[in-house]
Short mmCIF file of C-alpha atoms and ligand atoms in Angstrom, two decimals:
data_model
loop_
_atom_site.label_atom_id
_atom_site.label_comp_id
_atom_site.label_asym_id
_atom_site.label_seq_id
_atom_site.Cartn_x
_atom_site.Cartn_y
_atom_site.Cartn_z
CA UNK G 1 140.36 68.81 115.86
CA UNK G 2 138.31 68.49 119.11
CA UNK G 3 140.53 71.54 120.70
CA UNK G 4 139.17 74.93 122.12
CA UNK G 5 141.34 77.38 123.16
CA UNK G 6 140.98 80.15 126.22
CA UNK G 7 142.79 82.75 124.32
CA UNK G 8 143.45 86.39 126.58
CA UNK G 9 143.64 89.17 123.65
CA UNK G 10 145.51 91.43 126.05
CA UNK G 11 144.00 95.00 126.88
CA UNK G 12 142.88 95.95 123.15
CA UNK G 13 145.14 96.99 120.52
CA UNK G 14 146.16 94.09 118.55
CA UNK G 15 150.62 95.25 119.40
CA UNK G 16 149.56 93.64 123.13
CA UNK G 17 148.46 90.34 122.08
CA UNK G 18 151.00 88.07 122.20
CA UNK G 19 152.62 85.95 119.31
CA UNK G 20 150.94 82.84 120.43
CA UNK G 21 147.42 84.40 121.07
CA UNK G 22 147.49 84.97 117.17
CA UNK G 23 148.65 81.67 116.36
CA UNK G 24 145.93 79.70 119.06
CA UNK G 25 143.51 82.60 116.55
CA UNK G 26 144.57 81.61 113.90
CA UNK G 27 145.13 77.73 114.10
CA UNK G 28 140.82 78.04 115.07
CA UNK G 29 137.97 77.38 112.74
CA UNK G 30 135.69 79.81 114.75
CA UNK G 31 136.31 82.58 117.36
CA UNK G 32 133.89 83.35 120.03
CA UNK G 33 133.58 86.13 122.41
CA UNK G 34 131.73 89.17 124.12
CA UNK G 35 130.95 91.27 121.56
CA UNK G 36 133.43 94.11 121.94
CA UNK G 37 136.33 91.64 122.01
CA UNK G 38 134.98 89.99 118.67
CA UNK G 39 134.78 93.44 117.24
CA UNK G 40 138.04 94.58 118.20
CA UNK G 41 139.93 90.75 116.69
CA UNK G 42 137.62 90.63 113.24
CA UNK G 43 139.62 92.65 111.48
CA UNK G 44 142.90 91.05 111.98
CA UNK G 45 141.17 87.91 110.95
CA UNK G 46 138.84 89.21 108.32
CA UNK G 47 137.87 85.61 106.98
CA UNK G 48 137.04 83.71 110.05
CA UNK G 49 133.72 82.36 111.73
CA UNK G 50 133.12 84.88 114.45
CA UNK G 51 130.20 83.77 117.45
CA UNK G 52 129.44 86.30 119.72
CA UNK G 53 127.38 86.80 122.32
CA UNK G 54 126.51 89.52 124.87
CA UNK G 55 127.18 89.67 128.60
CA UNK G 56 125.85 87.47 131.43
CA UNK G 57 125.95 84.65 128.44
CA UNK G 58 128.81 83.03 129.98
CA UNK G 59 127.57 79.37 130.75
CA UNK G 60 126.34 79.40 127.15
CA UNK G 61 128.96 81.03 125.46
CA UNK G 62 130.97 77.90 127.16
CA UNK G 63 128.90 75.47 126.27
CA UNK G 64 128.33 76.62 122.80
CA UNK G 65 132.36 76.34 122.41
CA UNK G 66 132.48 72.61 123.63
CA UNK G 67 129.43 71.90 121.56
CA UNK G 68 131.24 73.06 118.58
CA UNK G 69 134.35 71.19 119.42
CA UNK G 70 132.77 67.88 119.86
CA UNK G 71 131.96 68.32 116.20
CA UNK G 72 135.06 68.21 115.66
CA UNK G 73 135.88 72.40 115.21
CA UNK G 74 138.81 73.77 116.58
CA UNK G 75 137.46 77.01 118.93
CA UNK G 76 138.72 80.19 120.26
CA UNK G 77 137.28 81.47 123.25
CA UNK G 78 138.60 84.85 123.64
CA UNK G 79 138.94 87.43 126.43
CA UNK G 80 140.10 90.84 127.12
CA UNK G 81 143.80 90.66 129.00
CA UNK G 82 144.28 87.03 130.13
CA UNK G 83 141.53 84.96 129.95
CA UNK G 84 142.02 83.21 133.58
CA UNK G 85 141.85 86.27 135.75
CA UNK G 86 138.08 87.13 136.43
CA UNK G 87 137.85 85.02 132.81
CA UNK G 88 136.34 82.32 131.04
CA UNK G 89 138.87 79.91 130.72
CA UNK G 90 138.13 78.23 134.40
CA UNK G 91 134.77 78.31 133.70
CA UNK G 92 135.74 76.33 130.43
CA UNK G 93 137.98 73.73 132.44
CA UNK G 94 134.87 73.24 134.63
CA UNK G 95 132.38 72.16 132.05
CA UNK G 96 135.00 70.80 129.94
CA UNK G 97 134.63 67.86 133.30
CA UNK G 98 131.58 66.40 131.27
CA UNK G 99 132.77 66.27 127.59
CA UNK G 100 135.49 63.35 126.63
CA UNK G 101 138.19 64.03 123.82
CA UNK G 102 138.36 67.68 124.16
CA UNK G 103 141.41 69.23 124.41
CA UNK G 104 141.17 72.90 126.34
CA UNK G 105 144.76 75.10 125.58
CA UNK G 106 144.75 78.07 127.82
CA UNK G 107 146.79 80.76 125.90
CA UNK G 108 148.22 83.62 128.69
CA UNK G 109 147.35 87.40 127.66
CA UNK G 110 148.85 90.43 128.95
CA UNK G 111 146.26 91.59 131.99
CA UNK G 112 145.03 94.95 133.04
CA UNK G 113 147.18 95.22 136.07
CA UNK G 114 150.15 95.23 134.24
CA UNK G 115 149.45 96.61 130.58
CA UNK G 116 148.10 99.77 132.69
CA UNK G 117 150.70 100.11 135.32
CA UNK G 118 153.06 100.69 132.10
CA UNK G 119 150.84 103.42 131.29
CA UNK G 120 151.20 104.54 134.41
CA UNK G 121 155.11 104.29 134.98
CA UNK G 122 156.13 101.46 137.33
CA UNK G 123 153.38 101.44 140.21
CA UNK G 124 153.47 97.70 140.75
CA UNK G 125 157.76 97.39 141.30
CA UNK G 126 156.76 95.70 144.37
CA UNK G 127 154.35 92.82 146.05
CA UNK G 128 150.77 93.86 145.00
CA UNK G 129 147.44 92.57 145.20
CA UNK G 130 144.50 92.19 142.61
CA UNK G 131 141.29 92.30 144.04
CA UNK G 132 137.72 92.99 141.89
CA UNK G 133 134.94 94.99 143.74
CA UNK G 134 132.70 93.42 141.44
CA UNK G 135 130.00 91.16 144.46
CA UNK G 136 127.72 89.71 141.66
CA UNK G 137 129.94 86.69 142.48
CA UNK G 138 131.79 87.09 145.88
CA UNK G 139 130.37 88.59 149.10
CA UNK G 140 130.68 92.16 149.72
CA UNK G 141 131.92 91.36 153.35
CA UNK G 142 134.37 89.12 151.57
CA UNK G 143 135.45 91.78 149.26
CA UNK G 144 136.21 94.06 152.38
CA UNK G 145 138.06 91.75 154.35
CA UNK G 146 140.26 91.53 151.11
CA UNK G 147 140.58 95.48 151.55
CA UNK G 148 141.49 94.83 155.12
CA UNK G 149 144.06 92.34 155.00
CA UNK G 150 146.02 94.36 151.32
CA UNK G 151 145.59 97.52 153.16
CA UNK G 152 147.20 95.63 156.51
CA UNK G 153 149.92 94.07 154.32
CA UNK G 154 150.53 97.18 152.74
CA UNK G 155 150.42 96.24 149.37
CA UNK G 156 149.71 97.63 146.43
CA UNK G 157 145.99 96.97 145.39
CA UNK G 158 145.04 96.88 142.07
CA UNK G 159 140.99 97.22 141.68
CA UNK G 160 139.21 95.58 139.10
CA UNK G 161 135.47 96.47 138.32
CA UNK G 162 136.25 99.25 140.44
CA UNK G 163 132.83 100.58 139.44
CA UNK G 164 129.15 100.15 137.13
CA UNK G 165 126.30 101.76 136.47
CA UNK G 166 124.51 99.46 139.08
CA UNK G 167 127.47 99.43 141.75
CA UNK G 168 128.14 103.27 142.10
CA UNK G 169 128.98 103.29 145.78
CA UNK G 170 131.88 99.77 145.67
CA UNK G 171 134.60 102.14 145.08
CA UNK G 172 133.86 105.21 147.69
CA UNK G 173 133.42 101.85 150.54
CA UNK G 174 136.88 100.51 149.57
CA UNK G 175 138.30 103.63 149.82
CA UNK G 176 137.13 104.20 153.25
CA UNK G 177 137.93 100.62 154.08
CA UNK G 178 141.77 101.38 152.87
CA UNK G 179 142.07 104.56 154.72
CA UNK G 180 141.61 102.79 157.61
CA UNK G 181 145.37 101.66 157.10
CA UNK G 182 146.88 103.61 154.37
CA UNK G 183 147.45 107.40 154.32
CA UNK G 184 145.56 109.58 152.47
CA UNK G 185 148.64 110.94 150.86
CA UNK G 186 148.94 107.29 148.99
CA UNK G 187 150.02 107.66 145.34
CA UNK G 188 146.93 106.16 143.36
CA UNK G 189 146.59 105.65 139.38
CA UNK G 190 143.74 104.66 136.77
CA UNK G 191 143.40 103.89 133.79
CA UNK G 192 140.56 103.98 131.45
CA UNK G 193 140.28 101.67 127.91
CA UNK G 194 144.18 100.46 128.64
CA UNK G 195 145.65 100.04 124.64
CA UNK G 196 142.10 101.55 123.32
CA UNK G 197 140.65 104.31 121.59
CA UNK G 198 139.86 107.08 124.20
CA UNK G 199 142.54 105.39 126.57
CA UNK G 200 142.94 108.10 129.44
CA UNK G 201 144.84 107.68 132.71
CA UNK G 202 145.50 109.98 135.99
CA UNK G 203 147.80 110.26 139.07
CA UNK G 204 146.03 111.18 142.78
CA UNK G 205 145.50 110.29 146.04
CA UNK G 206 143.69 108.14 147.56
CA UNK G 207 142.02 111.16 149.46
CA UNK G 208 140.49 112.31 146.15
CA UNK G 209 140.51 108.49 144.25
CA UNK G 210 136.58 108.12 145.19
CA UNK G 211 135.76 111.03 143.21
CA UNK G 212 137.43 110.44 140.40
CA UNK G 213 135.52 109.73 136.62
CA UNK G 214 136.19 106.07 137.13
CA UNK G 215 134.23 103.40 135.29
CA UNK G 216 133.62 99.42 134.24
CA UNK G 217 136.53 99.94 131.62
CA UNK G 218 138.96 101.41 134.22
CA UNK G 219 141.52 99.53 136.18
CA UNK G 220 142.26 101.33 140.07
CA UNK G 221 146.35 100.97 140.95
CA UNK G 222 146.36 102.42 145.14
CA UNK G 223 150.18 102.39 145.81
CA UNK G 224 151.52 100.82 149.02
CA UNK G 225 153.66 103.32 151.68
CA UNK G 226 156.51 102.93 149.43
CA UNK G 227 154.73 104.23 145.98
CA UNK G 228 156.02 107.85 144.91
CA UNK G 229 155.77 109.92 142.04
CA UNK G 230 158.67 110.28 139.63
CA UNK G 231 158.86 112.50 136.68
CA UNK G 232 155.43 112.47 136.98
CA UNK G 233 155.02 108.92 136.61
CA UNK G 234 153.54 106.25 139.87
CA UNK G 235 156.44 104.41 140.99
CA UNK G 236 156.98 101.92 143.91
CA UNK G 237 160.77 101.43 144.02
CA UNK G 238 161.41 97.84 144.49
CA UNK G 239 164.15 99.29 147.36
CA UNK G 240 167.08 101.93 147.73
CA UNK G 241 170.39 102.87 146.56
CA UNK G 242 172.18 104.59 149.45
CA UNK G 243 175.51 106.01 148.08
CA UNK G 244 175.95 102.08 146.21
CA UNK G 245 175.71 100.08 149.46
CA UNK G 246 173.01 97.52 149.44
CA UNK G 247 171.25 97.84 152.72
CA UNK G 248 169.02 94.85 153.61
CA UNK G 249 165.58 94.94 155.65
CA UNK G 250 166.29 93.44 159.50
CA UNK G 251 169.57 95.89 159.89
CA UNK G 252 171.54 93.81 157.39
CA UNK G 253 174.25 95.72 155.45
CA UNK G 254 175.59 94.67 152.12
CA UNK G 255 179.13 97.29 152.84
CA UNK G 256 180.34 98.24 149.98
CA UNK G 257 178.04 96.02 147.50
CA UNK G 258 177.10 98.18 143.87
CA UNK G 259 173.66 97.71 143.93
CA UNK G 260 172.61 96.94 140.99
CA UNK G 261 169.38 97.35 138.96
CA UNK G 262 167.03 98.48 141.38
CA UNK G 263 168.88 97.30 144.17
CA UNK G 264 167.55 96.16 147.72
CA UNK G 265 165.21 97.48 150.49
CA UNK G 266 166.81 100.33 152.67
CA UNK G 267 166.37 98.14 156.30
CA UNK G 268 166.00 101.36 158.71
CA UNK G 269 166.71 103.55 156.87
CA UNK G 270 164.23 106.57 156.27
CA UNK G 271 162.59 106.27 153.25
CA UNK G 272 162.11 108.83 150.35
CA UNK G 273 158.35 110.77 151.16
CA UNK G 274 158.77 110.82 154.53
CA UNK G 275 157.96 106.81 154.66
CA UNK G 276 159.93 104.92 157.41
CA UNK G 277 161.74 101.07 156.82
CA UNK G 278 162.30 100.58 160.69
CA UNK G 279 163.64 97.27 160.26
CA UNK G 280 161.16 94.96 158.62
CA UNK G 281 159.32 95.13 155.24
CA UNK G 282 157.56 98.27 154.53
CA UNK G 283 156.25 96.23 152.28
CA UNK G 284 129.81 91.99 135.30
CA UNK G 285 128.70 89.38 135.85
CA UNK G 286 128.23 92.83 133.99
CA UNK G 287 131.98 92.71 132.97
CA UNK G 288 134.68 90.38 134.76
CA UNK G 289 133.16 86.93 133.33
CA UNK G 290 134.76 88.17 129.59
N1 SAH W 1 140.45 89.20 131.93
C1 SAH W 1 140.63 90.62 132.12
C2 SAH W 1 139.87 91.12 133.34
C3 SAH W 1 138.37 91.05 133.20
S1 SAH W 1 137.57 91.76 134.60
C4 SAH W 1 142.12 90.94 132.27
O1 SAH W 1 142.91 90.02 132.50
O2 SAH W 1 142.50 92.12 132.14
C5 SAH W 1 137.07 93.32 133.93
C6 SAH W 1 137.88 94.43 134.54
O3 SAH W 1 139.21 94.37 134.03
C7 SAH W 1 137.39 95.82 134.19
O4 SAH W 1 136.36 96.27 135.04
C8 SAH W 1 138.64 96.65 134.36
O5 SAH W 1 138.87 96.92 135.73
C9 SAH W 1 139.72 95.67 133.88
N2 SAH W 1 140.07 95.85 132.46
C10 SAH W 1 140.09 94.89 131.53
N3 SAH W 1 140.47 95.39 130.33
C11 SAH W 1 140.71 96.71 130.52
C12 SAH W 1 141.15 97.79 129.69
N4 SAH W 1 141.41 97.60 128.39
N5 SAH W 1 141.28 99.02 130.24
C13 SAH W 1 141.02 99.23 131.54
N6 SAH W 1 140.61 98.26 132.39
C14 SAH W 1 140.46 97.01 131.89
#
């Protein structure tokens, strides 16, 4: 069949992919990928074509998939989490535009900002931003208005490529760039080879996030004025139980409501860590093209 599939392989260890990412793998003639995501899927499908190619082979890599198709293969692409954020499969759409009769599935995958934040308790509970500090595709001055406007919005940012060997100094700028809003109390988390061997993780922050042994493989969680640590864990509470009443942002009052779950935002109330709710919402190529 003329198909190829954009298949995200979740963070690493084959329990995070889901059921359908093995099926979309296993339904393929060949598999193609970076090389470390080939290496970590061979063995789960120990009789299949593998193709794979090293970084900054993208275009080809895409290319070589619809090639293969039009001969009438069917061809997993995969990447690590899912394979549309900072992955191939829009890339694949794109140059899919000049082939006829080839079907593209994209196949979700479990991405870094959420297979970490379980490793890191609950730190994205409420509205949270992704942004990569990766420029070898967008603008640095682009990349720090993003800062800007997250750090404005007080949301939790979630960092991709927070750092490289090349781009050493991305991480200490955004910092800077979110202290300009945030406080440097902010409850930060990262996580290094999420689901991998050698997976490590920490809780700090943001005063001290700069200098912490982050790397290409590490995903960057800085909390919004809400986030707080519990049992040791980073948690942003999606809102506040005050003695069962639900109390609603703007001063409304849900009297005498259970709140249930995780319940609703505490409107004016003050806020656990000192944090106040005053009435409205607190609220490569190296790497990312895989
Ligand atoms: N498609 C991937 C993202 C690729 S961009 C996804 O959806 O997760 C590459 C960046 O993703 C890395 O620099 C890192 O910040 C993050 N990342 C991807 N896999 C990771 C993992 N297993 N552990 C930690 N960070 C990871």
């Amino acid at each position: 069949m003329n198909k190829v599939y954009a298949v995200g392989i979740g963070p690493g260890d084959a329990a995070f992919m889901t059921e359908a990412a093995r099926a979309a793998l296993a339904a393929s003639d060949v598999i193609c990928g970076y090389t470390v995501y080939v290496d970590l899927i061979q063995p789960l499908f120990p009789q299949k074509v593998f193709y794979a190619t090293p970084m900054m082979q993208e275009m080809k890599r895409c290319r070589w998939a619809l090639e293969t198709a039009k001969q009438g293969k069917t061809v997993a692409m995969v990447c690590s989490g899912d394979s549309g954020v900072y992955g191939m499969a829009g890339l694949l759409l794109q140059l899919a535009e000049a082939y006829e009769d080839i079907e593209i599935e994209v196949v979700c995958g479990v991405t870094a900002a959420v297979s970490g934040a379980a490793v890191l308790g609950a730190p994205i509970g409420h509205d949270f931003c992704v942004i990569s500090l990766s420029d070898l595709l967008t603008p640095w001055d682009l990349i720090e208005e993003r800062l800007r406007c997250a750090a404005k919005g007080d949301f939790i940012v979630c960092l991709y490529n927070p750092k490289s060997k090349k781009r050493t100094e991305h991480l200490g700028r955004a910092c800077e760039i979110l202290l300009e809003e945030k406080s440097p109390d902010t409850v930060c988390g990262w996580v290094k080879q999420i689901g991998r061997k050698g997976q490590e993780s920490n809780i700090i922050a943001l005063s001290a996030l700069a200098d912490e042994p982050i790397d290409m493989f590490t995903t960057v969680w800085v909390g919004s004025s809400m986030t707080k640590v519990c049992a040791g864990r980073m948690v942003t509470p999606r809102g506040y139980e005050n003695g069962g009443r639900l109390a609603m942002p703007g001063g409304h009052e849900g009297g005498g409501r259970i709140a249930m779950l995780s319940g609703y935002e505490g409107g004016g109330r003050a806020m656990p860590g000192g944090h106040e709710n005053a009435g409205k919402m607190s609220a490569a190529q190296e790497y990312e093209y895989k």
